[in-house]
Amino acid sequence: MTTRRQFGLAAASLLAAPTLLKAQANNKIILGQSAAFTGPAAELGIQFHQGARLWFDQVNAQGGIAGKTIEIKTLDDGYEPDRCAANTQKLIAEDVFALFGYIGTPTSLAALPLLSKAQVPFIAPFTGAMGLREPFNKQVFHLRASYNDETALIVRQLTNLGLKKIAVFYQNDAYGKAGLDGVTLALDKLGLKPVAQATVERNSVDVAAAVRTINAAAPDAVVQISAYKSCAAYIRAARAAGFGGTFFNVSFVGTQALADELGKEGAGVVVSQVMPSPYYPARQIAREFADAVRKAGNVQANFSSMEGYLAAKVVSEGLKRAGTRMNSREGLIQGIEAIGSQSLGGFQVNFSAGNHVASGFVELSMLTGDGRVRT
């Protein structure tokens, strides 16, 4: 598995290369990615990037697409919106062909007006926020289902089990609010409301106040809308304070990162997933991905790296379908739209000129307590 230090050295070597002033100079297609590569959300950026590189390296080894290789120029934003906005301005100024694989809602929302003004495609952001989906934006393409889709399934699962006292622990920013809105919407349809709500600041693990607030309401379950560090801290603290209910998380938490953080304490924690399981060999895409991981030798198979891998496939497919138009950003947009309805090894995607959300796929998984994930 690539360490943060190894990743940082690789990223630094890429950034040290001469600036490419044109999006496809020297027979290269340059994608720009601003993401967390350091800080409490770093594993999300690292894992997604590794998965994407896994696919692009295969494509490049076979000569690229129409003779052009695909590279990702990375900039670290630490999961902070201001840094992401500055990175996005830099990437646009350096004329990257498209923006790709941004990690998180607050960061992606900070980039949205900049890329919209510059008319740069924005492909596969790692977020399910409705604020990036509505209103429709021609530049933006989503691979994953929305947080509304995820929270609807979580609420349905809980209420089907007779658990109706549901609390929400959420990050105090646009991401957390998007997840809270999803839970509230799903509960409202059943005539219910959250029994308690409490927040944690982004990139913080200060959860003591949230634990006191939510435990006081004695909920049956807590839906968590935050990243893996704060969610793990909350689970430990809530249990230590006497909470005996269940914990549900949306996919952005980073399933493997959460499992690694919790260790044995992760047993029974549920996470909704918007990607096919990389551990379930019945799907062709899981077998393909596992084989690629084995051959690479330095990539961890998990849901985040699977998402990067599939996102890279979408970019490649869009470029192929663009054909002679692949030299323009408009050509890439039209190429992705032309993908239509297609199965990527058992993962169904559907794009068109009027639909830039590929999938509504959601399923639940559970941590086993020994670092594994059961779907």
Short mmCIF file of C-alpha atoms in Angstrom, two decimals:
data_model
loop_
_atom_site.label_atom_id
_atom_site.label_comp_id
_atom_site.label_asym_id
_atom_site.label_seq_id
_atom_site.Cartn_x
_atom_site.Cartn_y
_atom_site.Cartn_z
CA MET A 1 0.00 0.00 0.00
CA THR A 2 1.33 3.44 -0.89
CA THR A 3 2.16 5.48 2.20
CA ARG A 4 1.36 9.18 2.57
CA ARG A 5 5.09 9.92 2.30
CA GLN A 6 5.41 7.91 -0.92
CA PHE A 7 2.35 9.59 -2.32
CA GLY A 8 3.67 13.02 -1.37
CA LEU A 9 6.98 12.34 -3.12
CA ALA A 10 5.18 11.19 -6.25
CA ALA A 11 2.93 14.24 -6.23
CA ALA A 12 5.88 16.53 -5.67
CA SER A 13 7.73 15.08 -8.65
CA LEU A 14 4.69 15.70 -10.83
CA LEU A 15 4.32 19.29 -9.64
CA ALA A 16 8.02 19.89 -10.24
CA ALA A 17 7.57 19.18 -13.94
CA PRO A 18 7.45 22.17 -16.33
CA THR A 19 4.03 23.79 -16.48
CA LEU A 20 1.95 22.63 -19.42
CA LEU A 21 0.42 25.74 -20.91
CA LYS A 22 -1.99 23.85 -23.14
CA ALA A 23 -4.47 21.22 -22.03
CA GLN A 24 -3.19 18.62 -24.46
CA ALA A 25 0.38 19.70 -25.13
CA ASN A 26 2.94 17.04 -26.06
CA ASN A 27 0.27 14.39 -26.72
CA LYS A 28 -0.92 14.46 -23.13
CA ILE A 29 -4.35 15.00 -21.66
CA ILE A 30 -3.93 16.74 -18.32
CA LEU A 31 -6.66 16.45 -15.69
CA GLY A 32 -6.56 18.67 -12.60
CA GLN A 33 -7.42 17.29 -9.16
CA SER A 34 -7.65 19.34 -5.99
CA ALA A 35 -8.18 17.00 -3.04
CA ALA A 36 -7.17 16.24 0.51
CA PHE A 37 -3.77 14.53 0.43
CA THR A 38 -2.85 15.63 3.94
CA GLY A 39 -4.88 16.13 7.10
CA PRO A 40 -7.74 14.17 8.69
CA ALA A 41 -9.43 13.39 5.35
CA ALA A 42 -6.23 12.50 3.47
CA GLU A 43 -7.01 8.82 2.93
CA LEU A 44 -10.04 9.74 0.82
CA GLY A 45 -7.95 11.76 -1.62
CA ILE A 46 -5.07 9.29 -1.65
CA GLN A 47 -7.28 6.24 -2.21
CA PHE A 48 -9.42 7.83 -4.95
CA HIS A 49 -6.29 9.05 -6.74
CA GLN A 50 -4.64 5.63 -6.53
CA GLY A 51 -7.68 3.98 -8.09
CA ALA A 52 -7.82 6.49 -10.93
CA ARG A 53 -4.12 6.16 -11.63
CA LEU A 54 -4.51 2.38 -11.66
CA TRP A 55 -6.85 2.63 -14.66
CA PHE A 56 -5.05 5.47 -16.45
CA ASP A 57 -1.71 3.66 -16.13
CA GLN A 58 -3.25 0.68 -17.92
CA VAL A 59 -4.61 2.93 -20.67
CA ASN A 60 -1.28 4.73 -21.07
CA ALA A 61 0.66 1.45 -21.21
CA GLN A 62 -1.44 0.53 -24.23
CA GLY A 63 -0.67 3.76 -26.05
CA GLY A 64 -3.25 6.02 -24.48
CA ILE A 65 -6.34 7.21 -26.34
CA ALA A 66 -5.74 8.22 -29.95
CA GLY A 67 -2.06 8.36 -29.05
CA LYS A 68 -2.56 10.68 -26.10
CA THR A 69 -1.66 9.63 -22.56
CA ILE A 70 -3.70 10.79 -19.57
CA GLU A 71 -2.11 12.40 -16.52
CA ILE A 72 -3.51 13.85 -13.30
CA LYS A 73 -2.02 17.05 -11.92
CA THR A 74 -2.69 17.02 -8.17
CA LEU A 75 -2.88 19.87 -5.68
CA ASP A 76 -3.50 19.35 -1.98
CA ASP A 77 -6.35 21.34 -0.44
CA GLY A 78 -6.46 19.57 2.95
CA TYR A 79 -10.26 19.43 2.60
CA GLU A 80 -10.51 23.21 3.04
CA PRO A 81 -12.69 25.26 0.65
CA ASP A 82 -10.43 28.33 0.44
CA ARG A 83 -7.42 26.22 -0.51
CA CYS A 84 -9.53 24.33 -3.03
CA ALA A 85 -10.71 27.58 -4.66
CA ALA A 86 -7.09 28.77 -4.96
CA ASN A 87 -6.05 25.39 -6.40
CA THR A 88 -8.89 25.50 -8.90
CA GLN A 89 -7.90 28.96 -10.08
CA LYS A 90 -4.33 27.70 -10.52
CA LEU A 91 -5.38 24.61 -12.46
CA ILE A 92 -7.67 26.60 -14.74
CA ALA A 93 -4.93 29.18 -15.33
CA GLU A 94 -2.58 26.35 -16.28
CA ASP A 95 -5.17 25.19 -18.80
CA VAL A 96 -5.87 21.67 -17.59
CA PHE A 97 -8.27 19.89 -19.91
CA ALA A 98 -10.79 19.00 -17.19
CA LEU A 99 -11.14 18.96 -13.40
CA PHE A 100 -11.47 15.50 -11.93
CA GLY A 101 -11.99 13.67 -8.66
CA TYR A 102 -12.40 16.56 -6.24
CA ILE A 103 -12.99 15.29 -2.71
CA GLY A 104 -15.85 16.69 -0.67
CA THR A 105 -18.88 18.96 -0.76
CA PRO A 106 -17.51 22.25 0.67
CA THR A 107 -14.46 22.08 -1.57
CA SER A 108 -16.44 21.16 -4.70
CA LEU A 109 -18.93 23.95 -4.03
CA ALA A 110 -16.05 26.41 -3.72
CA ALA A 111 -14.79 25.32 -7.13
CA LEU A 112 -18.18 25.32 -8.85
CA PRO A 113 -18.51 29.03 -9.79
CA LEU A 114 -14.90 29.12 -11.01
CA LEU A 115 -15.19 26.12 -13.33
CA SER A 116 -18.63 27.21 -14.51
CA LYS A 117 -17.30 30.62 -15.53
CA ALA A 118 -14.29 29.08 -17.30
CA GLN A 119 -16.46 26.32 -18.83
CA VAL A 120 -14.12 23.55 -17.70
CA PRO A 121 -15.62 20.04 -17.31
CA PHE A 122 -15.87 18.84 -13.70
CA ILE A 123 -15.94 15.06 -13.59
CA ALA A 124 -16.76 12.65 -10.75
CA PRO A 125 -16.57 14.81 -7.62
CA PHE A 126 -16.51 12.60 -4.50
CA THR A 127 -19.74 14.04 -3.07
CA GLY A 128 -23.46 13.35 -3.21
CA ALA A 129 -24.65 16.86 -2.35
CA MET A 130 -27.74 18.09 -4.19
CA GLY A 131 -26.20 21.57 -4.38
CA LEU A 132 -23.87 20.27 -7.09
CA ARG A 133 -26.70 18.54 -8.98
CA GLU A 134 -29.46 21.11 -8.90
CA PRO A 135 -29.77 23.21 -10.92
CA PHE A 136 -28.35 21.20 -13.82
CA ASN A 137 -24.86 22.31 -14.85
CA LYS A 138 -23.55 21.31 -18.26
CA GLN A 139 -19.96 21.16 -17.00
CA VAL A 140 -20.58 18.77 -14.08
CA PHE A 141 -20.76 14.97 -14.31
CA HIS A 142 -21.54 12.75 -11.32
CA LEU A 143 -20.63 9.09 -11.06
CA ARG A 144 -22.17 8.41 -7.65
CA ALA A 145 -25.67 8.47 -6.18
CA SER A 146 -26.75 11.44 -4.06
CA TYR A 147 -26.74 11.78 -0.28
CA ASN A 148 -30.54 11.89 -0.53
CA ASP A 149 -30.40 8.42 -2.08
CA GLU A 150 -28.07 7.16 0.64
CA THR A 151 -29.95 8.60 3.58
CA ALA A 152 -33.29 7.40 2.20
CA LEU A 153 -31.98 3.83 2.24
CA ILE A 154 -30.54 4.26 5.75
CA VAL A 155 -33.81 5.61 7.14
CA ARG A 156 -35.80 2.89 5.39
CA GLN A 157 -33.54 0.21 6.86
CA LEU A 158 -33.79 1.63 10.38
CA THR A 159 -37.55 2.14 10.36
CA ASN A 160 -38.13 -1.31 8.84
CA LEU A 161 -36.33 -2.64 11.92
CA GLY A 162 -38.66 -0.62 14.13
CA LEU A 163 -35.97 1.92 15.05
CA LYS A 164 -37.60 5.33 14.83
CA LYS A 165 -35.65 7.41 17.35
CA ILE A 166 -32.93 8.56 14.96
CA ALA A 167 -30.34 11.24 15.75
CA VAL A 168 -27.94 12.96 13.35
CA PHE A 169 -24.27 13.75 14.03
CA TYR A 170 -23.04 15.94 11.19
CA GLN A 171 -20.15 18.05 10.05
CA ASN A 172 -20.81 21.77 10.43
CA ASP A 173 -20.53 22.71 6.76
CA ALA A 174 -22.22 22.16 3.40
CA TYR A 175 -21.51 18.43 3.43
CA GLY A 176 -23.00 17.87 6.85
CA LYS A 177 -26.00 20.03 6.03
CA ALA A 178 -26.59 18.08 2.80
CA GLY A 179 -26.64 14.81 4.74
CA LEU A 180 -28.85 16.25 7.47
CA ASP A 181 -31.29 17.48 4.82
CA GLY A 182 -31.41 13.98 3.33
CA VAL A 183 -32.14 12.33 6.68
CA THR A 184 -34.75 14.96 7.57
CA LEU A 185 -36.47 14.57 4.19
CA ALA A 186 -36.61 10.78 4.51
CA LEU A 187 -37.94 10.96 8.06
CA ASP A 188 -40.50 13.63 7.17
CA LYS A 189 -42.05 11.30 4.59
CA LEU A 190 -42.73 8.91 7.48
CA GLY A 191 -44.06 11.61 9.79
CA LEU A 192 -40.88 11.55 11.88
CA LYS A 193 -38.13 13.99 12.86
CA PRO A 194 -34.58 13.56 14.18
CA VAL A 195 -34.73 13.17 17.97
CA ALA A 196 -31.45 15.09 18.29
CA GLN A 197 -28.86 16.86 16.16
CA ALA A 198 -25.27 17.83 16.93
CA THR A 199 -22.26 18.96 14.94
CA VAL A 200 -18.51 18.67 14.67
CA GLU A 201 -16.27 21.16 12.89
CA ARG A 202 -14.58 20.08 9.66
CA ASN A 203 -11.12 18.54 10.21
CA SER A 204 -11.79 18.33 13.97
CA VAL A 205 -12.36 15.44 16.40
CA ASP A 206 -13.82 17.60 19.17
CA VAL A 207 -16.99 15.55 19.66
CA ALA A 208 -17.63 15.80 23.42
CA ALA A 209 -20.48 18.30 23.19
CA ALA A 210 -22.13 16.36 20.38
CA VAL A 211 -22.01 13.16 22.42
CA ARG A 212 -23.65 14.83 25.41
CA THR A 213 -26.44 16.33 23.28
CA ILE A 214 -27.27 13.16 21.37
CA ASN A 215 -26.88 10.68 24.23
CA ALA A 216 -29.31 12.76 26.27
CA ALA A 217 -32.02 12.00 23.70
CA ALA A 218 -31.44 8.23 24.00
CA PRO A 219 -31.77 7.52 20.26
CA ASP A 220 -32.02 4.03 18.78
CA ALA A 221 -29.45 4.94 16.12
CA VAL A 222 -27.16 7.77 15.07
CA VAL A 223 -26.69 8.68 11.41
CA GLN A 224 -23.24 10.19 10.94
CA ILE A 225 -22.44 12.70 8.21
CA SER A 226 -18.74 13.45 8.56
CA ALA A 227 -15.30 12.08 7.64
CA TYR A 228 -13.65 9.00 9.15
CA LYS A 229 -11.56 10.65 11.88
CA SER A 230 -14.44 12.51 13.52
CA CYS A 231 -16.90 9.65 13.05
CA ALA A 232 -14.51 7.21 14.71
CA ALA A 233 -13.93 9.66 17.57
CA TYR A 234 -17.69 10.07 18.01
CA ILE A 235 -18.36 6.32 18.04
CA ARG A 236 -15.73 5.72 20.72
CA ALA A 237 -16.86 8.62 22.88
CA ALA A 238 -20.59 7.84 22.56
CA ARG A 239 -20.06 4.22 23.55
CA ALA A 240 -17.81 5.23 26.45
CA ALA A 241 -20.62 7.52 27.63
CA GLY A 242 -23.11 4.64 27.62
CA PHE A 243 -24.72 4.71 24.16
CA GLY A 244 -25.72 1.20 23.12
CA GLY A 245 -27.45 1.90 19.80
CA THR A 246 -26.29 1.54 16.23
CA PHE A 247 -24.24 3.82 13.98
CA PHE A 248 -24.93 4.44 10.29
CA ASN A 249 -22.63 6.40 7.97
CA VAL A 250 -22.87 7.65 4.39
CA SER A 251 -20.24 6.62 1.87
CA PHE A 252 -18.13 9.78 2.09
CA VAL A 253 -16.93 8.68 5.53
CA GLY A 254 -14.35 6.48 3.80
CA THR A 255 -15.23 2.90 4.68
CA GLN A 256 -11.78 1.36 4.87
CA ALA A 257 -10.33 4.41 6.57
CA LEU A 258 -13.11 4.22 9.19
CA ALA A 259 -12.49 0.50 9.67
CA ASP A 260 -8.77 1.15 10.12
CA GLU A 261 -9.45 3.93 12.63
CA LEU A 262 -11.85 1.84 14.73
CA GLY A 263 -10.24 -1.59 14.58
CA LYS A 264 -12.22 -4.01 16.77
CA GLU A 265 -14.52 -1.16 17.81
CA GLY A 266 -15.86 -1.03 14.25
CA ALA A 267 -17.91 -4.22 14.58
CA GLY A 268 -21.52 -3.55 13.62
CA VAL A 269 -21.03 -0.05 12.22
CA VAL A 270 -23.02 0.33 8.99
CA VAL A 271 -21.95 2.34 5.93
CA SER A 272 -24.03 3.01 2.82
CA GLN A 273 -22.14 2.43 -0.42
CA VAL A 274 -22.56 4.01 -3.85
CA MET A 275 -19.94 1.88 -5.61
CA PRO A 276 -19.94 -1.86 -6.26
CA SER A 277 -18.06 -3.77 -3.59
CA PRO A 278 -14.41 -4.38 -4.48
CA TYR A 279 -14.60 -7.50 -2.27
CA TYR A 280 -17.50 -9.28 -3.98
CA PRO A 281 -16.08 -11.39 -6.85
CA ALA A 282 -19.46 -12.17 -8.40
CA ARG A 283 -19.28 -8.81 -10.22
CA GLN A 284 -16.98 -8.65 -13.21
CA ILE A 285 -15.77 -5.16 -12.27
CA ALA A 286 -14.65 -6.44 -8.85
CA ARG A 287 -12.62 -9.24 -10.46
CA GLU A 288 -11.09 -6.82 -12.95
CA PHE A 289 -10.25 -4.33 -10.22
CA ALA A 290 -8.76 -6.99 -7.93
CA ASP A 291 -6.57 -8.23 -10.78
CA ALA A 292 -5.35 -4.70 -11.52
CA VAL A 293 -4.60 -4.14 -7.81
CA ARG A 294 -2.59 -7.38 -7.63
CA LYS A 295 -0.54 -6.43 -10.68
CA ALA A 296 0.14 -2.90 -9.42
CA GLY A 297 1.17 -4.11 -5.98
CA ASN A 298 0.96 -0.69 -4.31
CA VAL A 299 -2.79 0.07 -4.31
CA GLN A 300 -5.29 -0.94 -1.65
CA ALA A 301 -8.60 -2.35 -2.88
CA ASN A 302 -11.39 -0.44 -1.13
CA PHE A 303 -14.53 1.50 -2.02
CA SER A 304 -12.68 4.82 -2.46
CA SER A 305 -10.06 3.42 -4.84
CA MET A 306 -12.83 1.57 -6.70
CA GLU A 307 -14.60 4.90 -7.19
CA GLY A 308 -11.44 6.47 -8.60
CA TYR A 309 -10.99 3.50 -10.92
CA LEU A 310 -14.55 3.73 -12.27
CA ALA A 311 -14.34 7.52 -12.57
CA ALA A 312 -11.21 7.14 -14.70
CA LYS A 313 -13.05 4.63 -16.88
CA VAL A 314 -15.79 7.20 -17.49
CA VAL A 315 -13.22 9.80 -18.59
CA SER A 316 -11.56 7.32 -20.95
CA GLU A 317 -14.88 6.23 -22.42
CA GLY A 318 -15.91 9.85 -22.92
CA LEU A 319 -12.67 10.63 -24.74
CA LYS A 320 -13.09 7.61 -27.00
CA ARG A 321 -16.65 8.57 -27.88
CA ALA A 322 -15.59 12.13 -28.55
CA GLY A 323 -13.55 10.82 -31.49
CA THR A 324 -12.25 13.65 -33.65
CA ARG A 325 -13.76 16.14 -31.17
CA MET A 326 -11.59 14.96 -28.28
CA ASN A 327 -9.27 17.95 -28.68
CA SER A 328 -11.92 20.23 -27.21
CA ARG A 329 -13.60 20.37 -23.80
CA GLU A 330 -16.96 20.51 -25.55
CA GLY A 331 -16.00 17.30 -27.31
CA LEU A 332 -15.29 15.62 -23.97
CA ILE A 333 -18.66 16.78 -22.61
CA GLN A 334 -20.45 15.40 -25.66
CA GLY A 335 -18.41 12.20 -25.46
CA ILE A 336 -19.46 11.51 -21.87
CA GLU A 337 -23.07 12.31 -22.72
CA ALA A 338 -22.80 9.82 -25.58
CA ILE A 339 -21.97 6.99 -23.17
CA GLY A 340 -25.71 6.57 -22.68
CA SER A 341 -26.77 3.49 -20.74
CA GLN A 342 -23.88 1.10 -20.27
CA SER A 343 -22.64 -1.53 -17.83
CA LEU A 344 -19.09 -1.11 -16.58
CA GLY A 345 -18.50 -4.67 -15.53
CA GLY A 346 -21.83 -4.89 -13.73
CA PHE A 347 -21.99 -1.28 -12.54
CA GLN A 348 -24.68 0.43 -14.57
CA VAL A 349 -24.14 4.03 -15.67
CA ASN A 350 -26.45 6.26 -17.64
CA PHE A 351 -25.48 9.60 -19.17
CA SER A 352 -27.22 11.80 -21.71
CA ALA A 353 -27.39 15.45 -22.73
CA GLY A 354 -30.06 15.98 -20.09
CA ASN A 355 -28.68 13.65 -17.41
CA HIS A 356 -25.22 14.02 -15.90
CA VAL A 357 -25.82 11.73 -12.90
CA ALA A 358 -24.61 8.28 -13.84
CA SER A 359 -26.03 6.16 -11.05
CA GLY A 360 -28.52 5.90 -8.22
CA PHE A 361 -26.95 2.68 -6.92
CA VAL A 362 -26.91 2.38 -3.11
CA GLU A 363 -26.45 -0.61 -0.83
CA LEU A 364 -25.49 -1.14 2.80
CA SER A 365 -22.31 -2.67 4.19
CA MET A 366 -21.16 -3.47 7.72
CA LEU A 367 -17.76 -3.37 9.38
CA THR A 368 -16.79 -6.70 10.94
CA GLY A 369 -14.32 -5.50 13.56
CA ASP A 370 -11.31 -7.15 11.96
CA GLY A 371 -10.72 -4.54 9.27
CA ARG A 372 -13.08 -6.14 6.76
CA VAL A 373 -16.33 -4.93 5.19
CA ARG A 374 -19.34 -7.18 4.64
CA THR A 375 -21.96 -6.24 2.03
#
